[in-house]
Amino acid sequence: MKNKLRELRTAREWSQSDLGARLDVSRQTINAIETGKYDPSLPLAFKMARLFKQPIEEIFTPGG
Amino acid sequence: MENAINSDSDGCAPARVSLKQVIKSLGWLAVTTALYVVGLKLLKQHPEWSPGLRVAVTLTPILPGVFYLLSLLQSFRVMDELQRRIQLESWVFALAGTVVVSAILNVLNANGLGLAQYPHGLQIGGVYMAMFLFWSVGVFITNLRYR
């Protein structure tokens, strides 16, 4: 699954640790999601969507 | 920085296992091991003890062992989802690795090719050691994969 998490994060000038703290997950988790090595759970994806005020399908797209 | 989003309503666990939890787990493991070792020594030194007492001494480490497992579960619950996945994959790796090693030793023994150190395959201590080794390797490998 592709995602634009890095794009959204850097647009707000947050570090991976900053984003991890806001979502209550580790920096490693954020990095693994950004690099496409790990797909987040649905609850975490919803938290991201709420944080960035975007629908989930805007952040995550199938493929890749 | 804005306030972090509260995770409680979303079902996402906090990210870290605290040092206190690690110490608690290790403490129960130490107590379990100590009771097991002392129990073995006592049973060897006192073969005259009644079967009931011997069973009681043998089973004494079970209780702290259960507390150790409960503290591990507690730690598991506070991990974030990636850490949980890493731990799960590592435990599966540990289980599979131990089964394979155990099967290899048993097959070798059955054909008279067994190692002198393991004439009866992996005993309970060997199983714990093998699981710990495979789990450690599993944690290392899966951490590398998700780094």
PDB file of N, CA, C and O in Angstrom, chain B residues 11-63:
ATOM      1  N   GLY B  11      -8.180   2.592  20.436  1.00  0.00           N
ATOM      2  CA  GLY B  11      -7.695   1.229  20.477  1.00  0.00           C
ATOM      3  C   GLY B  11      -6.248   1.068  20.095  1.00  0.00           C
ATOM      4  O   GLY B  11      -5.765  -0.030  19.883  1.00  0.00           O
ATOM      5  N   CYS B  12      -5.483   2.172  19.947  1.00  0.00           N
ATOM      6  CA  CYS B  12      -4.057   2.070  19.648  1.00  0.00           C
ATOM      7  C   CYS B  12      -3.299   2.182  20.970  1.00  0.00           C
ATOM      8  O   CYS B  12      -3.483   3.134  21.720  1.00  0.00           O
ATOM      9  N   ALA B  13      -2.433   1.220  21.247  1.00  0.00           N
ATOM     10  CA  ALA B  13      -1.723   1.211  22.519  1.00  0.00           C
ATOM     11  C   ALA B  13      -0.604   2.229  22.522  1.00  0.00           C
ATOM     12  O   ALA B  13      -0.107   2.619  21.479  1.00  0.00           O
ATOM     13  N   PRO B  14      -0.187   2.709  23.721  1.00  0.00           N
ATOM     14  CA  PRO B  14       0.975   3.573  23.797  1.00  0.00           C
ATOM     15  C   PRO B  14       2.219   2.860  23.275  1.00  0.00           C
ATOM     16  O   PRO B  14       2.235   1.633  23.157  1.00  0.00           O
ATOM     17  N   ALA B  15       3.274   3.613  23.022  1.00  0.00           N
ATOM     18  CA  ALA B  15       4.396   3.058  22.279  1.00  0.00           C
ATOM     19  C   ALA B  15       5.411   2.274  23.094  1.00  0.00           C
ATOM     20  O   ALA B  15       6.097   1.439  22.546  1.00  0.00           O
ATOM     21  N   ARG B  16       5.526   2.540  24.382  1.00  0.00           N
ATOM     22  CA  ARG B  16       6.696   1.998  25.068  1.00  0.00           C
ATOM     23  C   ARG B  16       6.384   1.109  26.259  1.00  0.00           C
ATOM     24  O   ARG B  16       5.413   1.319  26.972  1.00  0.00           O
ATOM     25  N   VAL B  17       7.286   0.114  26.438  1.00  0.00           N
ATOM     26  CA  VAL B  17       7.261  -0.697  27.643  1.00  0.00           C
ATOM     27  C   VAL B  17       8.172   0.013  28.637  1.00  0.00           C
ATOM     28  O   VAL B  17       9.309   0.337  28.318  1.00  0.00           O
ATOM     29  N   SER B  18       7.664   0.295  29.847  1.00  0.00           N
ATOM     30  CA  SER B  18       8.460   1.066  30.802  1.00  0.00           C
ATOM     31  C   SER B  18       9.557   0.207  31.417  1.00  0.00           C
ATOM     32  O   SER B  18       9.486  -1.022  31.418  1.00  0.00           O
ATOM     33  N   LEU B  19      10.573   0.892  31.945  1.00  0.00           N
ATOM     34  CA  LEU B  19      11.690   0.206  32.602  1.00  0.00           C
ATOM     35  C   LEU B  19      11.176  -0.593  33.796  1.00  0.00           C
ATOM     36  O   LEU B  19      11.641  -1.702  34.065  1.00  0.00           O
ATOM     37  N   LYS B  20      10.169  -0.017  34.475  1.00  0.00           N
ATOM     38  CA  LYS B  20       9.584  -0.691  35.634  1.00  0.00           C
ATOM     39  C   LYS B  20       9.001  -2.053  35.225  1.00  0.00           C
ATOM     40  O   LYS B  20       9.173  -3.054  35.938  1.00  0.00           O
ATOM     41  N   GLN B  21       8.342  -2.086  34.073  1.00  0.00           N
ATOM     42  CA  GLN B  21       7.752  -3.341  33.602  1.00  0.00           C
ATOM     43  C   GLN B  21       8.825  -4.366  33.245  1.00  0.00           C
ATOM     44  O   GLN B  21       8.681  -5.556  33.521  1.00  0.00           O
ATOM     45  N   VAL B  22       9.916  -3.881  32.643  1.00  0.00           N
ATOM     46  CA  VAL B  22      11.022  -4.780  32.275  1.00  0.00           C
ATOM     47  C   VAL B  22      11.632  -5.377  33.542  1.00  0.00           C
ATOM     48  O   VAL B  22      11.867  -6.592  33.626  1.00  0.00           O
ATOM     49  N   ILE B  23      11.864  -4.505  34.546  1.00  0.00           N
ATOM     50  CA  ILE B  23      12.460  -4.976  35.808  1.00  0.00           C
ATOM     51  C   ILE B  23      11.530  -5.972  36.495  1.00  0.00           C
ATOM     52  O   ILE B  23      11.970  -6.990  37.025  1.00  0.00           O
ATOM     53  N   LYS B  24      10.239  -5.677  36.462  1.00  0.00           N
ATOM     54  CA  LYS B  24       9.252  -6.567  37.076  1.00  0.00           C
ATOM     55  C   LYS B  24       9.304  -7.953  36.413  1.00  0.00           C
ATOM     56  O   LYS B  24       9.362  -8.984  37.097  1.00  0.00           O
ATOM     57  N   SER B  25       9.330  -7.973  35.076  1.00  0.00           N
ATOM     58  CA  SER B  25       9.392  -9.251  34.352  1.00  0.00           C
ATOM     59  C   SER B  25      10.659 -10.013  34.707  1.00  0.00           C
ATOM     60  O   SER B  25      10.616 -11.204  35.016  1.00  0.00           O
ATOM     61  N   LEU B  26      11.790  -9.306  34.645  1.00  0.00           N
ATOM     62  CA  LEU B  26      13.073  -9.958  34.939  1.00  0.00           C
ATOM     63  C   LEU B  26      13.112 -10.451  36.385  1.00  0.00           C
ATOM     64  O   LEU B  26      13.691 -11.497  36.677  1.00  0.00           O
ATOM     65  N   GLY B  27      12.491  -9.688  37.288  1.00  0.00           N
ATOM     66  CA  GLY B  27      12.438 -10.078  38.695  1.00  0.00           C
ATOM     67  C   GLY B  27      11.712 -11.401  38.874  1.00  0.00           C
ATOM     68  O   GLY B  27      12.210 -12.316  39.535  1.00  0.00           O
ATOM     69  N   TRP B  28      10.538 -11.524  38.228  1.00  0.00           N
ATOM     70  CA  TRP B  28       9.776 -12.787  38.327  1.00  0.00           C
ATOM     71  C   TRP B  28      10.538 -13.936  37.690  1.00  0.00           C
ATOM     72  O   TRP B  28      10.512 -15.061  38.187  1.00  0.00           O
ATOM     73  N   LEU B  29      11.244 -13.645  36.590  1.00  0.00           N
ATOM     74  CA  LEU B  29      12.044 -14.697  35.936  1.00  0.00           C
ATOM     75  C   LEU B  29      13.166 -15.156  36.869  1.00  0.00           C
ATOM     76  O   LEU B  29      13.433 -16.361  36.997  1.00  0.00           O
ATOM     77  N   ALA B  30      13.803 -14.187  37.537  1.00  0.00           N
ATOM     78  CA  ALA B  30      14.900 -14.509  38.470  1.00  0.00           C
ATOM     79  C   ALA B  30      14.382 -15.358  39.636  1.00  0.00           C
ATOM     80  O   ALA B  30      15.015 -16.352  40.020  1.00  0.00           O
ATOM     81  N   VAL B  31      13.222 -14.967  40.181  1.00  0.00           N
ATOM     82  CA  VAL B  31      12.639 -15.731  41.302  1.00  0.00           C
ATOM     83  C   VAL B  31      12.295 -17.153  40.847  1.00  0.00           C
ATOM     84  O   VAL B  31      12.579 -18.135  41.535  1.00  0.00           O
ATOM     85  N   THR B  32      11.700 -17.257  39.659  1.00  0.00           N
ATOM     86  CA  THR B  32      11.341 -18.579  39.123  1.00  0.00           C
ATOM     87  C   THR B  32      12.578 -19.460  38.973  1.00  0.00           C
ATOM     88  O   THR B  32      12.603 -20.616  39.415  1.00  0.00           O
ATOM     89  N   THR B  33      13.618 -18.896  38.367  1.00  0.00           N
ATOM     90  CA  THR B  33      14.853 -19.653  38.139  1.00  0.00           C
ATOM     91  C   THR B  33      15.493 -20.050  39.470  1.00  0.00           C
ATOM     92  O   THR B  33      15.928 -21.201  39.636  1.00  0.00           O
ATOM     93  N   ALA B  34      15.556 -19.099  40.407  1.00  0.00           N
ATOM     94  CA  ALA B  34      16.173 -19.374  41.710  1.00  0.00           C
ATOM     95  C   ALA B  34      15.433 -20.498  42.430  1.00  0.00           C
ATOM     96  O   ALA B  34      16.059 -21.440  42.946  1.00  0.00           O
ATOM     97  N   LEU B  35      14.103 -20.432  42.439  1.00  0.00           N
ATOM     98  CA  LEU B  35      13.308 -21.476  43.112  1.00  0.00           C
ATOM     99  C   LEU B  35      13.503 -22.833  42.439  1.00  0.00           C
ATOM    100  O   LEU B  35      13.568 -23.868  43.109  1.00  0.00           O
ATOM    101  N   TYR B  36      13.627 -22.816  41.113  1.00  0.00           N
ATOM    102  CA  TYR B  36      13.829 -24.061  40.364  1.00  0.00           C
ATOM    103  C   TYR B  36      15.174 -24.687  40.734  1.00  0.00           C
ATOM    104  O   TYR B  36      15.260 -25.874  41.050  1.00  0.00           O
ATOM    105  N   VAL B  37      16.233 -23.860  40.744  1.00  0.00           N
ATOM    106  CA  VAL B  37      17.589 -24.355  41.034  1.00  0.00           C
ATOM    107  C   VAL B  37      17.679 -24.836  42.488  1.00  0.00           C
ATOM    108  O   VAL B  37      18.181 -25.935  42.760  1.00  0.00           O
ATOM    109  N   VAL B  38      17.175 -24.010  43.407  1.00  0.00           N
ATOM    110  CA  VAL B  38      17.218 -24.391  44.831  1.00  0.00           C
ATOM    111  C   VAL B  38      16.396 -25.667  45.054  1.00  0.00           C
ATOM    112  O   VAL B  38      16.820 -26.579  45.771  1.00  0.00           O
ATOM    113  N   GLY B  39      15.247 -25.735  44.416  1.00  0.00           N
ATOM    114  CA  GLY B  39      14.388 -26.914  44.539  1.00  0.00           C
ATOM    115  C   GLY B  39      15.098 -28.178  44.078  1.00  0.00           C
ATOM    116  O   GLY B  39      15.049 -29.211  44.747  1.00  0.00           O
ATOM    117  N   LEU B  40      15.775 -28.093  42.935  1.00  0.00           N
ATOM    118  CA  LEU B  40      16.518 -29.254  42.411  1.00  0.00           C
ATOM    119  C   LEU B  40      17.569 -29.723  43.407  1.00  0.00           C
ATOM    120  O   LEU B  40      17.723 -30.919  43.666  1.00  0.00           O
ATOM    121  N   LYS B  41      18.319 -28.755  43.970  1.00  0.00           N
ATOM    122  CA  LYS B  41      19.376 -29.084  44.943  1.00  0.00           C
ATOM    123  C   LYS B  41      18.787 -29.759  46.168  1.00  0.00           C
ATOM    124  O   LYS B  41      19.293 -30.775  46.646  1.00  0.00           O
ATOM    125  N   LEU B  42      17.699 -29.161  46.673  1.00  0.00           N
ATOM    126  CA  LEU B  42      17.058 -29.709  47.880  1.00  0.00           C
ATOM    127  C   LEU B  42      16.554 -31.137  47.639  1.00  0.00           C
ATOM    128  O   LEU B  42      16.705 -32.013  48.481  1.00  0.00           O
ATOM    129  N   LEU B  43      15.983 -31.352  46.468  1.00  0.00           N
ATOM    130  CA  LEU B  43      15.450 -32.688  46.167  1.00  0.00           C
ATOM    131  C   LEU B  43      16.567 -33.725  46.072  1.00  0.00           C
ATOM    132  O   LEU B  43      16.391 -34.881  46.444  1.00  0.00           O
ATOM    133  N   LYS B  44      17.740 -33.291  45.569  1.00  0.00           N
ATOM    134  CA  LYS B  44      18.880 -34.206  45.479  1.00  0.00           C
ATOM    135  C   LYS B  44      19.440 -34.508  46.865  1.00  0.00           C
ATOM    136  O   LYS B  44      19.837 -35.627  47.161  1.00  0.00           O
ATOM    137  N   GLN B  45      19.463 -33.444  47.712  1.00  0.00           N
ATOM    138  CA  GLN B  45      20.042 -33.603  49.054  1.00  0.00           C
ATOM    139  C   GLN B  45      19.121 -34.367  50.003  1.00  0.00           C
ATOM    140  O   GLN B  45      19.588 -34.919  50.996  1.00  0.00           O
ATOM    141  N   HIS B  46      17.827 -34.362  49.720  1.00  0.00           N
ATOM    142  CA  HIS B  46      16.875 -34.986  50.650  1.00  0.00           C
ATOM    143  C   HIS B  46      15.978 -35.999  49.935  1.00  0.00           C
ATOM    144  O   HIS B  46      14.771 -35.771  49.796  1.00  0.00           O
ATOM    145  N   PRO B  47      16.569 -37.121  49.538  1.00  0.00           N
ATOM    146  CA  PRO B  47      15.747 -38.137  48.866  1.00  0.00           C
ATOM    147  C   PRO B  47      14.722 -38.778  49.800  1.00  0.00           C
ATOM    148  O   PRO B  47      13.800 -39.452  49.341  1.00  0.00           O
ATOM    149  N   GLU B  48      14.904 -38.529  51.115  1.00  0.00           N
ATOM    150  CA  GLU B  48      13.987 -39.156  52.086  1.00  0.00           C
ATOM    151  C   GLU B  48      12.656 -38.399  52.206  1.00  0.00           C
ATOM    152  O   GLU B  48      11.731 -38.891  52.857  1.00  0.00           O
ATOM    153  N   TRP B  49      12.566 -37.229  51.639  1.00  0.00           N
ATOM    154  CA  TRP B  49      11.333 -36.442  51.756  1.00  0.00           C
ATOM    155  C   TRP B  49      10.142 -37.210  51.180  1.00  0.00           C
ATOM    156  O   TRP B  49      10.290 -37.968  50.210  1.00  0.00           O
ATOM    157  N   SER B  50       8.986 -36.935  51.729  1.00  0.00           N
ATOM    158  CA  SER B  50       7.773 -37.632  51.273  1.00  0.00           C
ATOM    159  C   SER B  50       7.428 -37.189  49.840  1.00  0.00           C
ATOM    160  O   SER B  50       7.787 -36.073  49.435  1.00  0.00           O
ATOM    161  N   PRO B  51       6.727 -38.044  49.089  1.00  0.00           N
ATOM    162  CA  PRO B  51       6.341 -37.666  47.712  1.00  0.00           C
ATOM    163  C   PRO B  51       5.560 -36.357  47.666  1.00  0.00           C
ATOM    164  O   PRO B  51       5.757 -35.542  46.756  1.00  0.00           O
ATOM    165  N   GLY B  52       4.703 -36.154  48.674  1.00  0.00           N
ATOM    166  CA  GLY B  52       3.904 -34.924  48.696  1.00  0.00           C
ATOM    167  C   GLY B  52       4.782 -33.688  48.786  1.00  0.00           C
ATOM    168  O   GLY B  52       4.594 -32.709  48.049  1.00  0.00           O
ATOM    169  N   LEU B  53       5.788 -33.761  49.691  1.00  0.00           N
ATOM    170  CA  LEU B  53       6.697 -32.627  49.860  1.00  0.00           C
ATOM    171  C   LEU B  53       7.535 -32.416  48.599  1.00  0.00           C
ATOM    172  O   LEU B  53       7.770 -31.277  48.169  1.00  0.00           O
ATOM    173  N   ARG B  54       7.953 -33.526  47.986  1.00  0.00           N
ATOM    174  CA  ARG B  54       8.770 -33.434  46.763  1.00  0.00           C
ATOM    175  C   ARG B  54       7.972 -32.777  45.627  1.00  0.00           C
ATOM    176  O   ARG B  54       8.500 -31.949  44.887  1.00  0.00           O
ATOM    177  N   VAL B  55       6.711 -33.161  45.542  1.00  0.00           N
ATOM    178  CA  VAL B  55       5.857 -32.542  44.504  1.00  0.00           C
ATOM    179  C   VAL B  55       5.705 -31.045  44.785  1.00  0.00           C
ATOM    180  O   VAL B  55       5.827 -30.205  43.878  1.00  0.00           O
ATOM    181  N   ALA B  56       5.503 -30.704  46.067  1.00  0.00           N
ATOM    182  CA  ALA B  56       5.320 -29.287  46.428  1.00  0.00           C
ATOM    183  C   ALA B  56       6.568 -28.476  46.082  1.00  0.00           C
ATOM    184  O   ALA B  56       6.470 -27.383  45.491  1.00  0.00           O
ATOM    185  N   VAL B  57       7.752 -29.020  46.429  1.00  0.00           N
ATOM    186  CA  VAL B  57       9.005 -28.306  46.134  1.00  0.00           C
ATOM    187  C   VAL B  57       9.201 -28.184  44.619  1.00  0.00           C
ATOM    188  O   VAL B  57       9.590 -27.126  44.104  1.00  0.00           O
ATOM    189  N   THR B  58       8.876 -29.269  43.906  1.00  0.00           N
ATOM    190  CA  THR B  58       9.059 -29.256  42.442  1.00  0.00           C
ATOM    191  C   THR B  58       8.167 -28.207  41.778  1.00  0.00           C
ATOM    192  O   THR B  58       8.576 -27.531  40.831  1.00  0.00           O
ATOM    193  N   LEU B  59       6.928 -28.083  42.308  1.00  0.00           N
ATOM    194  CA  LEU B  59       5.964 -27.182  41.654  1.00  0.00           C
ATOM    195  C   LEU B  59       6.022 -25.737  42.160  1.00  0.00           C
ATOM    196  O   LEU B  59       5.348 -24.870  41.609  1.00  0.00           O
ATOM    197  N   THR B  60       6.840 -25.490  43.183  1.00  0.00           N
ATOM    198  CA  THR B  60       6.927 -24.123  43.739  1.00  0.00           C
ATOM    199  C   THR B  60       7.241 -23.056  42.673  1.00  0.00           C
ATOM    200  O   THR B  60       6.642 -21.975  42.706  1.00  0.00           O
ATOM    201  N   PRO B  61       8.174 -23.323  41.728  1.00  0.00           N
ATOM    202  CA  PRO B  61       8.489 -22.262  40.743  1.00  0.00           C
ATOM    203  C   PRO B  61       7.337 -21.936  39.796  1.00  0.00           C
ATOM    204  O   PRO B  61       7.403 -20.939  39.078  1.00  0.00           O
ATOM    205  N   ILE B  62       6.295 -22.768  39.793  1.00  0.00           N
ATOM    206  CA  ILE B  62       5.185 -22.519  38.857  1.00  0.00           C
ATOM    207  C   ILE B  62       4.526 -21.165  39.132  1.00  0.00           C
ATOM    208  O   ILE B  62       4.221 -20.409  38.208  1.00  0.00           O
ATOM    209  N   LEU B  63       4.329 -20.846  40.427  1.00  0.00           N
ATOM    210  CA  LEU B  63       3.602 -19.622  40.768  1.00  0.00           C
ATOM    211  C   LEU B  63       4.330 -18.355  40.275  1.00  0.00           C
ATOM    212  O   LEU B  63       3.733 -17.558  39.536  1.00  0.00           O
TER     213      LEU B  63
END
